[in-house]
PDB file of C-alpha atoms and ligand atoms in Angstrom:
ATOM      1  CA  MET A   1     -18.274 -30.107   4.535  1.00 48.00           C
ATOM      2  CA  PHE A   2     -21.905 -29.538   2.848  1.00 46.00           C
ATOM      3  CA  SER A   3     -22.296 -33.099   2.139  1.00 46.00           C
ATOM      4  CA  VAL A   4     -21.136 -34.849   5.302  1.00 45.00           C
ATOM      5  CA  LEU A   5     -23.356 -32.301   7.524  1.00 48.00           C
ATOM      6  CA  PHE A   6     -26.373 -33.406   4.332  1.00 46.00           C
ATOM      7  CA  ILE A   7     -25.588 -37.118   5.234  1.00 47.00           C
ATOM      8  CA  LEU A   8     -25.199 -36.437   9.152  1.00 48.00           C
ATOM      9  CA  ILE A   9     -29.458 -35.281   9.496  1.00 50.00           C
ATOM     10  CA  LEU A  10     -30.874 -37.718   6.700  1.00 48.00           C
ATOM     11  CA  PRO A  11     -33.366 -39.007   8.890  1.00 49.00           C
ATOM     12  CA  LYS A  12     -34.226 -42.259   8.252  1.00 51.00           C
ATOM     13  CA  PRO A  13     -33.598 -44.756   4.745  1.00 50.00           C
ATOM     14  CA  VAL A  14     -35.084 -43.415   1.557  1.00 52.00           C
ATOM     15  CA  LYS A  15     -38.285 -44.347   1.115  1.00 56.00           C
ATOM     16  CA  GLY A  16     -38.091 -48.306  -0.762  1.00 54.00           C
ATOM     17  CA  LEU A  17     -35.301 -48.753   0.258  1.00 53.00           C
ATOM     18  CA  ASN A  18     -34.578 -50.963   3.475  1.00 57.00           C
ATOM     19  CA  TYR A  19     -31.184 -51.039   4.146  1.00 58.00           C
ATOM     20  CA  PRO A  20     -30.644 -49.653   7.170  1.00 58.00           C
ATOM     21  CA  PHE A  21     -26.577 -50.287   7.863  1.00 59.00           C
ATOM     22  CA  ILE A  22     -25.996 -48.690   5.122  1.00 56.00           C
ATOM     23  CA  THR A  23     -27.620 -45.398   7.082  1.00 61.00           C
ATOM     24  CA  GLU A  24     -26.023 -46.197   9.771  1.00 71.00           C
ATOM     25  CA  PHE A  25     -22.380 -46.741   7.663  1.00 63.00           C
ATOM     26  CA  MET A  26     -22.428 -43.594   5.624  1.00 65.00           C
ATOM     27  CA  LYS A  27     -22.817 -41.788   9.410  1.00 71.00           C
ATOM     28  CA  ILE A  28     -20.030 -42.867  11.169  1.00 71.00           C
ATOM     29  CA  LYS A  29     -18.366 -41.617   7.706  1.00 69.00           C
ATOM     30  CA  GLY A  30     -19.963 -38.504   8.466  1.00 66.00           C
ATOM     31  CA  LEU A  31     -19.032 -37.979  11.557  1.00 73.00           C
ATOM     32  CA  ILE A  32     -15.586 -39.348  10.649  1.00 72.00           C
ATOM     33  CA  ILE A  33     -15.070 -37.116   8.119  1.00 69.00           C
ATOM     34  CA  LEU A  34     -16.366 -33.881  10.299  1.00 67.00           C
ATOM     35  CA  GLY A  35     -13.640 -35.421  13.000  1.00 70.00           C
ATOM     36  CA  MET A  36     -10.857 -35.207  10.109  1.00 74.00           C
ATOM     37  CA  PHE A  37     -11.921 -31.759   9.039  1.00 66.00           C
ATOM     38  CA  PHE A  38     -12.333 -29.945  12.706  1.00 66.00           C
ATOM     39  CA  ILE A  39      -8.657 -31.293  13.477  1.00 67.00           C
ATOM     40  CA  SER A  40      -7.350 -29.911   9.892  1.00 68.00           C
ATOM     41  CA  GLU A  41      -8.569 -26.844  10.554  1.00 64.00           C
ATOM     42  CA  LEU A  42      -7.023 -26.477  14.073  1.00 61.00           C
ATOM     43  CA  GLU A  43      -3.497 -27.058  13.007  1.00 63.00           C
ATOM     44  CA  ALA A  44      -3.941 -24.830  10.113  1.00 59.00           C
ATOM     45  CA  GLN A  45      -5.077 -21.803  12.944  1.00 59.00           C
ATOM     46  CA  LYS A  46      -2.328 -23.146  14.832  1.00 55.00           C
ATOM     47  CA  ARG A  47       0.637 -22.941  12.279  1.00 54.00           C
ATOM     48  CA  GLU A  48      -0.808 -19.583  11.584  1.00 53.00           C
ATOM     49  CA  SER A  49      -0.286 -17.864  14.888  1.00 53.00           C
ATOM     50  CA  ILE A  50       3.317 -19.655  15.321  1.00 62.00           C
ATOM     51  CA  THR A  51       5.780 -16.442  14.586  1.00 80.00           C
ATOM     52  CA  LEU A  52       8.937 -16.333  13.613  1.00 88.00           C
ATOM     53  CA  SER A  53      11.550 -14.830  16.006  1.00 90.00           C
ATOM     54  CA  GLN A  54      14.230 -12.020  14.903  1.00 91.00           C
ATOM     55  CA  GLU A  55      16.642 -14.822  14.533  1.00 93.00           C
ATOM     56  CA  ASP A  56      14.647 -16.936  12.038  1.00 92.00           C
ATOM     57  CA  ILE A  57      13.823 -13.619   9.357  1.00 93.00           C
ATOM     58  CA  GLU A  58      17.226 -12.840   9.775  1.00 93.00           C
ATOM     59  CA  GLU A  59      18.165 -16.008   8.421  1.00 94.00           C
ATOM     60  CA  ILE A  60      15.441 -16.861   6.058  1.00 92.00           C
ATOM     61  CA  GLU A  61      15.672 -13.217   4.318  1.00 92.00           C
ATOM     62  CA  ALA A  62      19.738 -14.274   4.129  1.00 95.00           C
ATOM     63  CA  THR A  63      19.136 -17.584   2.079  1.00 95.00           C
ATOM     64  CA  THR A  64      16.613 -16.067   0.079  1.00 93.00           C
ATOM     65  CA  THR A  65      14.452 -13.075  -1.469  1.00 87.00           C
ATOM     66  CA  GLU A  66      11.729 -13.496   0.785  1.00 90.00           C
ATOM     67  CA  LEU A  67      11.446 -10.880   3.269  1.00 89.00           C
ATOM     68  CA  TYR A  68       9.290 -10.618   6.323  1.00 90.00           C
ATOM     69  CA  ARG A  69       8.373  -6.290   7.251  1.00 86.00           C
ATOM     70  CA  ASP A  70       5.858  -5.362   9.843  1.00 84.00           C
ATOM     71  CA  LEU A  71       2.882  -3.668   8.124  1.00 82.00           C
ATOM     72  CA  ASN A  72       1.170  -0.709   9.237  1.00 84.00           C
ATOM     73  CA  ARG A  73      -2.238  -2.931   9.701  1.00 85.00           C
ATOM     74  CA  VAL A  74      -5.172  -0.136   8.249  1.00 84.00           C
ATOM     75  CA  THR A  75      -8.419  -0.587   8.705  1.00 86.00           C
ATOM     76  CA  PRO A  76     -10.169   0.568   4.446  1.00 84.00           C
ATOM     77  CA  GLY A  77     -13.742   2.810   5.038  1.00 80.00           C
ATOM     78  CA  LYS A  78     -16.613   1.537   3.166  1.00 82.00           C
ATOM     79  CA  LYS A  79     -17.491   3.884  -0.442  1.00 81.00           C
ATOM     80  CA  GLY A  80     -14.723   6.498   0.204  1.00 78.00           C
ATOM     81  CA  ALA A  81     -15.365   6.584   4.020  1.00 88.00           C
ATOM     82  CA  PRO A  82     -11.661   7.302   5.545  1.00 95.00           C
ATOM     83  CA  PRO A  83      -9.496   4.909   6.644  1.00 96.00           C
ATOM     84  CA  SER A  84      -7.813   3.917   9.740  1.00 96.00           C
ATOM     85  CA  ASP A  85      -5.117   6.139   9.609  1.00 96.00           C
ATOM     86  CA  ALA A  86      -6.320   9.515   7.669  1.00 97.00           C
ATOM     87  CA  ILE A  87      -6.227  12.839   8.016  1.00 98.00           C
ATOM     88  CA  ILE A  88      -9.557  14.276   7.821  1.00 98.00           C
ATOM     89  CA  LEU A  89      -9.081  17.892   6.858  1.00 98.00           C
ATOM     90  CA  PHE A  90     -13.260  17.779   6.099  1.00 98.00           C
ATOM     91  CA  ASP A  91     -16.356  15.215   7.809  1.00 97.00           C
ATOM     92  CA  GLY A  92     -18.963  18.559   6.880  1.00 97.00           C
ATOM     93  CA  SER A  93     -18.853  19.203  10.743  1.00 97.00           C
ATOM     94  CA  SER A  94     -16.169  22.511  10.688  1.00 97.00           C
ATOM     95  CA  LEU A  95     -13.608  24.030   8.774  1.00 97.00           C
ATOM     96  CA  ASP A  96     -11.157  23.973  10.898  1.00 97.00           C
ATOM     97  CA  GLN A  97      -8.194  21.580   9.119  1.00 98.00           C
ATOM     98  CA  TRP A  98      -8.352  24.698   6.845  1.00 98.00           C
ATOM     99  CA  GLN A  99      -7.402  29.019   7.342  1.00 98.00           C
ATOM    100  CA  LYS A 100      -6.578  31.768   4.606  1.00 98.00           C
ATOM    101  CA  PRO A 101      -3.312  30.469   2.329  1.00 97.00           C
ATOM    102  CA  PHE A 102      -0.052  32.250   3.311  1.00 94.00           C
ATOM    103  CA  PHE A 103       0.591  32.444  -0.102  1.00 92.00           C
ATOM    104  CA  ASP A 104      -0.666  30.896  -3.568  1.00 91.00           C
ATOM    105  CA  TYR A 105      -0.253  30.220  -7.117  1.00 93.00           C
ATOM    106  CA  SER A 106       1.578  32.520  -9.879  1.00 92.00           C
ATOM    107  CA  GLU A 107       0.698  33.518 -13.013  1.00 91.00           C
ATOM    108  CA  SER A 108       4.176  32.777 -14.497  1.00 92.00           C
ATOM    109  CA  MET A 109       7.287  31.671 -13.911  1.00 96.00           C
ATOM    110  CA  THR A 110       8.810  35.459 -13.139  1.00 95.00           C
ATOM    111  CA  ASP A 111       6.204  35.699 -10.211  1.00 94.00           C
ATOM    112  CA  TYR A 112       6.957  32.231  -9.038  1.00 96.00           C
ATOM    113  CA  ALA A 113      11.029  32.607  -9.236  1.00 95.00           C
ATOM    114  CA  GLU A 114      10.656  36.485  -7.022  1.00 95.00           C
ATOM    115  CA  ARG A 115       8.385  34.527  -4.510  1.00 94.00           C
ATOM    116  CA  LEU A 116       8.740  30.919  -4.134  1.00 96.00           C
ATOM    117  CA  PRO A 117      12.273  31.723  -2.863  1.00 94.00           C
ATOM    118  CA  LEU A 118      10.899  33.245  -0.285  1.00 94.00           C
ATOM    119  CA  LEU A 119       9.167  31.115   1.442  1.00 94.00           C
ATOM    120  CA  LYS A 120       9.470  29.710   4.647  1.00 93.00           C
ATOM    121  CA  GLU A 121       9.844  26.186   5.865  1.00 94.00           C
ATOM    122  CA  GLY A 122       6.895  25.295   8.956  1.00 95.00           C
ATOM    123  CA  ALA A 123       3.580  26.325  10.070  1.00 92.00           C
ATOM    124  CA  HIS A 124       2.108  29.758   9.213  1.00 94.00           C
ATOM    125  CA  ILE A 125      -1.550  30.445  11.390  1.00 94.00           C
ATOM    126  CA  THR A 126      -3.259  32.908   9.550  1.00 96.00           C
ATOM    127  CA  ARG A 127      -7.363  34.070   9.109  1.00 97.00           C
ATOM    128  CA  PRO A 128      -9.589  31.785   9.808  1.00 97.00           C
ATOM    129  CA  ALA A 129     -11.540  29.878   6.676  1.00 97.00           C
ATOM    130  CA  ASP A 130     -14.086  31.874   5.487  1.00 96.00           C
ATOM    131  CA  TRP A 131     -16.364  29.509   2.909  1.00 98.00           C
ATOM    132  CA  LYS A 132     -19.455  28.380   3.676  1.00 97.00           C
ATOM    133  CA  LEU A 133     -20.627  25.290   5.824  1.00 97.00           C
ATOM    134  CA  GLU A 134     -23.523  24.310   4.018  1.00 97.00           C
ATOM    135  CA  GLY A 135     -25.209  21.163   4.841  1.00 96.00           C
ATOM    136  CA  GLY A 136     -22.580  19.263   5.668  1.00 97.00           C
ATOM    137  CA  ASP A 137     -21.299  20.541   2.483  1.00 98.00           C
ATOM    138  CA  LEU A 138     -18.164  22.939   2.270  1.00 98.00           C
ATOM    139  CA  VAL A 139     -19.170  25.729  -0.316  1.00 98.00           C
ATOM    140  CA  VAL A 140     -16.928  28.594  -2.856  1.00 98.00           C
ATOM    141  CA  VAL A 141     -18.137  31.828  -1.862  1.00 98.00           C
ATOM    142  CA  PRO A 142     -16.863  33.771  -4.454  1.00 96.00           C
ATOM    143  CA  GLY A 143     -14.866  36.785  -4.024  1.00 95.00           C
ATOM    144  CA  THR A 144     -14.048  35.924  -0.355  1.00 96.00           C
ATOM    145  CA  GLY A 145     -10.217  34.072  -1.961  1.00 96.00           C
ATOM    146  CA  HIS A 146      -8.784  30.727  -1.801  1.00 98.00           C
ATOM    147  CA  LEU A 147      -8.213  28.660   1.666  1.00 98.00           C
ATOM    148  CA  VAL A 148      -5.387  25.881   2.788  1.00 98.00           C
ATOM    149  CA  THR A 149      -5.211  23.170   5.057  1.00 98.00           C
ATOM    150  CA  LYS A 150      -3.185  24.267   8.053  1.00 98.00           C
ATOM    151  CA  GLU A 151      -1.272  20.722   8.232  1.00 98.00           C
ATOM    152  CA  LEU A 152       1.728  21.041   5.176  1.00 98.00           C
ATOM    153  CA  PHE A 153       1.656  17.654   3.011  1.00 98.00           C
ATOM    154  CA  GLY A 154       4.726  16.587   1.035  1.00 98.00           C
ATOM    155  CA  ASP A 155       4.127  13.088  -0.573  1.00 98.00           C
ATOM    156  CA  VAL A 156       0.211  12.456  -0.324  1.00 98.00           C
ATOM    157  CA  GLN A 157      -2.964  10.149  -1.164  1.00 98.00           C
ATOM    158  CA  LEU A 158      -5.809  12.530  -0.967  1.00 98.00           C
ATOM    159  CA  HIS A 159      -9.544  12.138  -1.572  1.00 98.00           C
ATOM    160  CA  ILE A 160     -12.011  14.977  -2.078  1.00 98.00           C
ATOM    161  CA  GLU A 161     -15.397  14.816  -3.598  1.00 98.00           C
ATOM    162  CA  TRP A 162     -16.552  18.135  -5.234  1.00 98.00           C
ATOM    163  CA  LEU A 163     -19.943  19.339  -7.312  1.00 98.00           C
ATOM    164  CA  THR A 164     -20.041  21.398 -10.258  1.00 97.00           C
ATOM    165  CA  PRO A 165     -23.311  22.595  -9.845  1.00 96.00           C
ATOM    166  CA  LYS A 166     -26.150  22.711 -12.981  1.00 95.00           C
ATOM    167  CA  ASP A 167     -25.706  26.671 -14.340  1.00 92.00           C
ATOM    168  CA  ILE A 168     -26.660  26.631 -18.237  1.00 91.00           C
ATOM    169  CA  SER A 169     -25.874  30.442 -17.954  1.00 93.00           C
ATOM    170  CA  LYS A 170     -21.932  29.279 -17.859  1.00 93.00           C
ATOM    171  CA  ARG A 171     -19.646  28.331 -20.519  1.00 94.00           C
ATOM    172  CA  GLY A 172     -16.398  27.275 -20.741  1.00 96.00           C
ATOM    173  CA  GLN A 173     -13.843  27.723 -17.797  1.00 95.00           C
ATOM    174  CA  ASP A 174     -16.332  29.781 -15.703  1.00 93.00           C
ATOM    175  CA  TYR A 175     -18.794  26.782 -15.410  1.00 96.00           C
ATOM    176  CA  SER A 176     -18.021  25.547 -12.153  1.00 96.00           C
ATOM    177  CA  ASN A 177     -14.391  26.577 -12.016  1.00 96.00           C
ATOM    178  CA  SER A 178     -12.369  25.571  -9.128  1.00 97.00           C
ATOM    179  CA  GLY A 179      -9.584  23.108  -8.325  1.00 98.00           C
ATOM    180  CA  LEU A 180      -7.263  21.521  -6.085  1.00 98.00           C
ATOM    181  CA  PHE A 181      -3.659  22.570  -5.621  1.00 98.00           C
ATOM    182  CA  PHE A 182      -1.484  20.749  -3.665  1.00 98.00           C
ATOM    183  CA  MET A 183       1.767  22.193  -2.621  1.00 98.00           C
ATOM    184  CA  GLY A 184      -0.863  25.553  -3.197  1.00 97.00           C
ATOM    185  CA  LEU A 185       1.397  25.227  -6.835  1.00 98.00           C
ATOM    186  CA  TYR A 186      -0.034  22.173  -8.869  1.00 98.00           C
ATOM    187  CA  GLU A 187      -3.223  21.657  -9.694  1.00 98.00           C
ATOM    188  CA  ILE A 188      -5.739  19.394 -10.665  1.00 98.00           C
ATOM    189  CA  GLN A 189      -8.014  20.844 -12.199  1.00 98.00           C
ATOM    190  CA  ILE A 190     -11.693  21.006 -11.124  1.00 98.00           C
ATOM    191  CA  LEU A 191     -14.668  21.915 -13.447  1.00 97.00           C
ATOM    192  CA  ASN A 192     -17.655  20.745 -14.917  1.00 97.00           C
ATOM    193  CA  SER A 193     -16.722  19.361 -17.936  1.00 96.00           C
ATOM    194  CA  PHE A 194     -19.674  17.506 -19.691  1.00 94.00           C
ATOM    195  CA  ASP A 195     -20.429  19.222 -22.724  1.00 90.00           C
ATOM    196  CA  ASN A 196     -18.959  22.097 -21.682  1.00 94.00           C
ATOM    197  CA  GLU A 197     -15.838  22.742 -24.463  1.00 93.00           C
ATOM    198  CA  THR A 198     -12.654  24.882 -23.452  1.00 95.00           C
ATOM    199  CA  TYR A 199      -9.487  23.340 -23.622  1.00 96.00           C
ATOM    200  CA  SER A 200      -8.713  19.879 -22.982  1.00 95.00           C
ATOM    201  CA  ASN A 201      -5.299  20.289 -21.099  1.00 95.00           C
ATOM    202  CA  GLY A 202      -7.685  22.373 -18.520  1.00 95.00           C
ATOM    203  CA  GLN A 203     -10.964  20.441 -18.730  1.00 96.00           C
ATOM    204  CA  ALA A 204     -10.970  18.913 -14.892  1.00 97.00           C
ATOM    205  CA  GLY A 205      -8.742  16.042 -14.203  1.00 97.00           C
ATOM    206  CA  ALA A 206      -6.936  17.730 -16.114  1.00 97.00           C
ATOM    207  CA  ILE A 207      -2.691  18.765 -14.208  1.00 98.00           C
ATOM    208  CA  TYR A 208      -3.534  22.864 -15.607  1.00 96.00           C
ATOM    209  CA  LYS A 209      -1.812  23.351 -18.753  1.00 96.00           C
ATOM    210  CA  GLN A 210       0.530  20.096 -18.584  1.00 97.00           C
ATOM    211  CA  HIS A 211      -1.317  17.103 -18.669  1.00 97.00           C
ATOM    212  CA  ILE A 212      -4.613  16.129 -20.887  1.00 97.00           C
ATOM    213  CA  PRO A 213      -7.006  14.022 -18.365  1.00 96.00           C
ATOM    214  CA  LEU A 214      -6.450   9.799 -20.599  1.00 96.00           C
ATOM    215  CA  VAL A 215     -11.108   9.882 -20.719  1.00 96.00           C
ATOM    216  CA  ASN A 216     -13.445  11.886 -19.551  1.00 95.00           C
ATOM    217  CA  ALA A 217     -14.975  10.463 -15.994  1.00 95.00           C
ATOM    218  CA  THR A 218     -16.716  13.711 -16.207  1.00 95.00           C
ATOM    219  CA  LYS A 219     -20.171  13.263 -14.198  1.00 96.00           C
ATOM    220  CA  PRO A 220     -23.167  14.997 -15.518  1.00 95.00           C
ATOM    221  CA  PRO A 221     -23.498  19.062 -13.524  1.00 96.00           C
ATOM    222  CA  GLY A 222     -25.368  18.806  -9.590  1.00 97.00           C
ATOM    223  CA  ASN A 223     -24.096  15.334  -9.249  1.00 96.00           C
ATOM    224  CA  TRP A 224     -21.246  14.622  -6.486  1.00 97.00           C
ATOM    225  CA  GLN A 225     -17.417  13.226  -8.221  1.00 97.00           C
ATOM    226  CA  GLU A 226     -14.564  11.790  -6.497  1.00 97.00           C
ATOM    227  CA  PHE A 227     -10.980  11.989  -6.739  1.00 98.00           C
ATOM    228  CA  ASP A 228      -8.508   9.257  -6.035  1.00 97.00           C
ATOM    229  CA  ILE A 229      -5.211  10.903  -5.684  1.00 98.00           C
ATOM    230  CA  ILE A 230      -0.891  10.316  -5.199  1.00 98.00           C
ATOM    231  CA  PHE A 231       0.840  12.723  -5.303  1.00 98.00           C
ATOM    232  CA  ASN A 232       4.976  12.785  -4.922  1.00 98.00           C
ATOM    233  CA  SER A 233       6.362  15.862  -4.457  1.00 98.00           C
ATOM    234  CA  PRO A 234       9.162  17.162  -6.936  1.00 98.00           C
ATOM    235  CA  LYS A 235      12.232  16.882  -4.767  1.00 98.00           C
ATOM    236  CA  PHE A 236      15.213  18.997  -5.228  1.00 98.00           C
ATOM    237  CA  SER A 237      19.071  19.562  -4.396  1.00 97.00           C
ATOM    238  CA  GLU A 238      20.457  21.903  -1.703  1.00 95.00           C
ATOM    239  CA  SER A 239      21.752  24.244  -4.632  1.00 96.00           C
ATOM    240  CA  GLY A 240      17.960  23.963  -5.727  1.00 95.00           C
ATOM    241  CA  ASP A 241      18.520  21.940  -8.983  1.00 97.00           C
ATOM    242  CA  ILE A 242      15.299  19.193  -9.461  1.00 97.00           C
ATOM    243  CA  LEU A 243      16.451  16.061  -9.121  1.00 98.00           C
ATOM    244  CA  ASN A 244      12.804  14.130  -8.480  1.00 98.00           C
ATOM    245  CA  PRO A 245       9.740  16.446 -10.247  1.00 98.00           C
ATOM    246  CA  ALA A 246       7.342  16.240  -8.797  1.00 98.00           C
ATOM    247  CA  ARG A 247       4.444  12.782  -9.787  1.00 98.00           C
ATOM    248  CA  ILE A 248       0.467  12.632  -9.921  1.00 98.00           C
ATOM    249  CA  THR A 249      -2.373   9.634 -10.320  1.00 98.00           C
ATOM    250  CA  VAL A 250      -5.177  10.657  -9.895  1.00 98.00           C
ATOM    251  CA  PHE A 251      -8.460   8.289 -10.459  1.00 97.00           C
ATOM    252  CA  HIS A 252     -11.567  10.607 -11.358  1.00 96.00           C
ATOM    253  CA  ASN A 253     -14.847   8.852 -10.376  1.00 96.00           C
ATOM    254  CA  GLY A 254     -12.677   4.786  -9.769  1.00 95.00           C
ATOM    255  CA  VAL A 255     -11.225   5.651 -13.560  1.00 97.00           C
ATOM    256  CA  LEU A 256      -7.078   6.140 -13.781  1.00 97.00           C
ATOM    257  CA  ILE A 257      -7.433   9.672 -15.967  1.00 97.00           C
ATOM    258  CA  GLN A 258      -3.475  10.882 -14.833  1.00 98.00           C
ATOM    259  CA  ASN A 259      -1.363   8.026 -14.995  1.00 98.00           C
ATOM    260  CA  ASN A 260       1.958   8.510 -12.984  1.00 98.00           C
ATOM    261  CA  VAL A 261       2.483  11.534 -15.455  1.00 98.00           C
ATOM    262  CA  TYR A 262       5.325  13.668 -14.394  1.00 98.00           C
ATOM    263  CA  LEU A 263       4.895  18.071 -13.849  1.00 98.00           C
ATOM    264  CA  THR A 264       7.265  20.402 -15.525  1.00 97.00           C
ATOM    265  CA  GLY A 265       6.454  22.295 -12.564  1.00 98.00           C
ATOM    266  CA  PRO A 266       4.021  24.865 -10.844  1.00 97.00           C
ATOM    267  CA  THR A 267       0.690  25.711 -13.320  1.00 97.00           C
ATOM    268  CA  CYS A 268       1.396  28.566 -14.633  1.00 94.00           C
ATOM    269  CA  TYR A 269      -2.023  30.023 -17.027  1.00 91.00           C
ATOM    270  CA  ILE A 270       0.503  31.700 -18.814  1.00 93.00           C
ATOM    271  CA  GLY A 271       3.847  30.859 -21.130  1.00 93.00           C
ATOM    272  CA  GLN A 272       6.033  27.349 -20.123  1.00 94.00           C
ATOM    273  CA  ALA A 273       6.535  25.781 -15.911  1.00 96.00           C
ATOM    274  CA  TYR A 274       9.449  24.941 -14.906  1.00 97.00           C
ATOM    275  CA  TYR A 275      10.553  24.173 -11.204  1.00 98.00           C
ATOM    276  CA  VAL A 276      11.458  26.572  -8.792  1.00 97.00           C
ATOM    277  CA  LYS A 277      13.313  25.217  -5.194  1.00 97.00           C
ATOM    278  CA  HIS A 278      10.342  25.640  -1.983  1.00 97.00           C
ATOM    279  CA  PRO A 279       9.751  23.384   1.147  1.00 97.00           C
ATOM    280  CA  GLU A 280       9.343  19.996   0.878  1.00 97.00           C
ATOM    281  CA  LYS A 281       5.945  20.258   2.575  1.00 98.00           C
ATOM    282  CA  LEU A 282       3.234  22.317   1.842  1.00 97.00           C
ATOM    283  CA  PRO A 283      -0.421  23.331   2.732  1.00 98.00           C
ATOM    284  CA  ILE A 284      -3.108  22.005   0.170  1.00 98.00           C
ATOM    285  CA  LEU A 285      -5.167  24.685  -1.875  1.00 98.00           C
ATOM    286  CA  LEU A 286      -8.982  24.662  -2.407  1.00 98.00           C
ATOM    287  CA  GLN A 287      -9.424  26.981  -5.535  1.00 98.00           C
ATOM    288  CA  ASN A 288     -11.882  30.136  -5.259  1.00 97.00           C
ATOM    289  CA  HIS A 289     -12.479  30.685  -8.899  1.00 97.00           C
ATOM    290  CA  GLY A 290     -15.738  32.802  -8.441  1.00 95.00           C
ATOM    291  CA  ASN A 291     -17.821  29.886  -8.310  1.00 96.00           C
ATOM    292  CA  PRO A 292     -20.020  28.353  -6.254  1.00 97.00           C
ATOM    293  CA  VAL A 293     -18.525  25.067  -6.236  1.00 98.00           C
ATOM    294  CA  ARG A 294     -18.479  21.767  -3.362  1.00 98.00           C
ATOM    295  CA  PHE A 295     -16.208  19.964  -1.002  1.00 98.00           C
ATOM    296  CA  ARG A 296     -17.536  17.011   0.834  1.00 98.00           C
ATOM    297  CA  ASN A 297     -15.311  14.229   2.477  1.00 97.00           C
ATOM    298  CA  ILE A 298     -11.917  15.184   2.036  1.00 98.00           C
ATOM    299  CA  TRP A 299      -9.137  12.594   4.100  1.00 98.00           C
ATOM    300  CA  ALA A 300      -5.667  12.159   3.296  1.00 98.00           C
ATOM    301  CA  ARG A 301      -2.138  10.009   4.566  1.00 98.00           C
ATOM    302  CA  LYS A 302       0.719  10.942   3.516  1.00 98.00           C
ATOM    303  CA  LEU A 303       3.216   9.205   2.068  1.00 98.00           C
TER     304      LEU A 303
HETATM  305 MG1   MG B 401      -9.061  26.098 -11.533  1.00 81.79          MG
END
């Protein structure tokens, strides 16, 4: 293409050479090539615009291994911004998508075994969210309790940005602890894990007490960090047997830290987890662990 244009814009024969017919010939040749190029482009566009009839598709699918499906078109967001089909859970403007929990996680399975069977399906309206909105960030207010989404989720893709403030007086699990609980039950730990010793299955990005992150992709405290998560909810039989355990994939600052791991049950601080049947959809919970952790740009896509 560029060579053709080059030929076309040649102003005159090269100095010292006096073969004008060669230049003319090259110009004509260039025009022919350019013409052919445009014709082939038009034909390509014409080919692309042809849509197959339903009959054609059925025949192709019946006789080959090719599949034709109308996929929803999604426009990706730029640099962590929500894609076109995301549910915006927090964009810095309000806490409208959040409220106080109607239930939350437990320390041990004894408590879960009593409470989870009592959980009712569907949305629950509770009290308004009471964390701080500060400079477009959502900030944990110690002593106020957890927050949950009003929207209920089962399988979901989630993006969340969080910041653990620098506080050199803090150590271990007390250093900017929060957490992201899918269904209010299954925690991915949020913590300062940059030069802050604690148990590995309780550091940032751990599926708390169940799966250690593959690597430590943490930034120093005071920096914004990202989780991109795929959560597949557990599936139960009518009688309450677990059919498919919950699975989680987590990217921390773009680095894979949990690779489709199976959960053994809801998050327990004490003892071993096991499954107890609960509703198919429940809210996402942000943990108030008494530290002023900050959040921004939270969005989800139901799967
Ligand atoms: Mg936590």
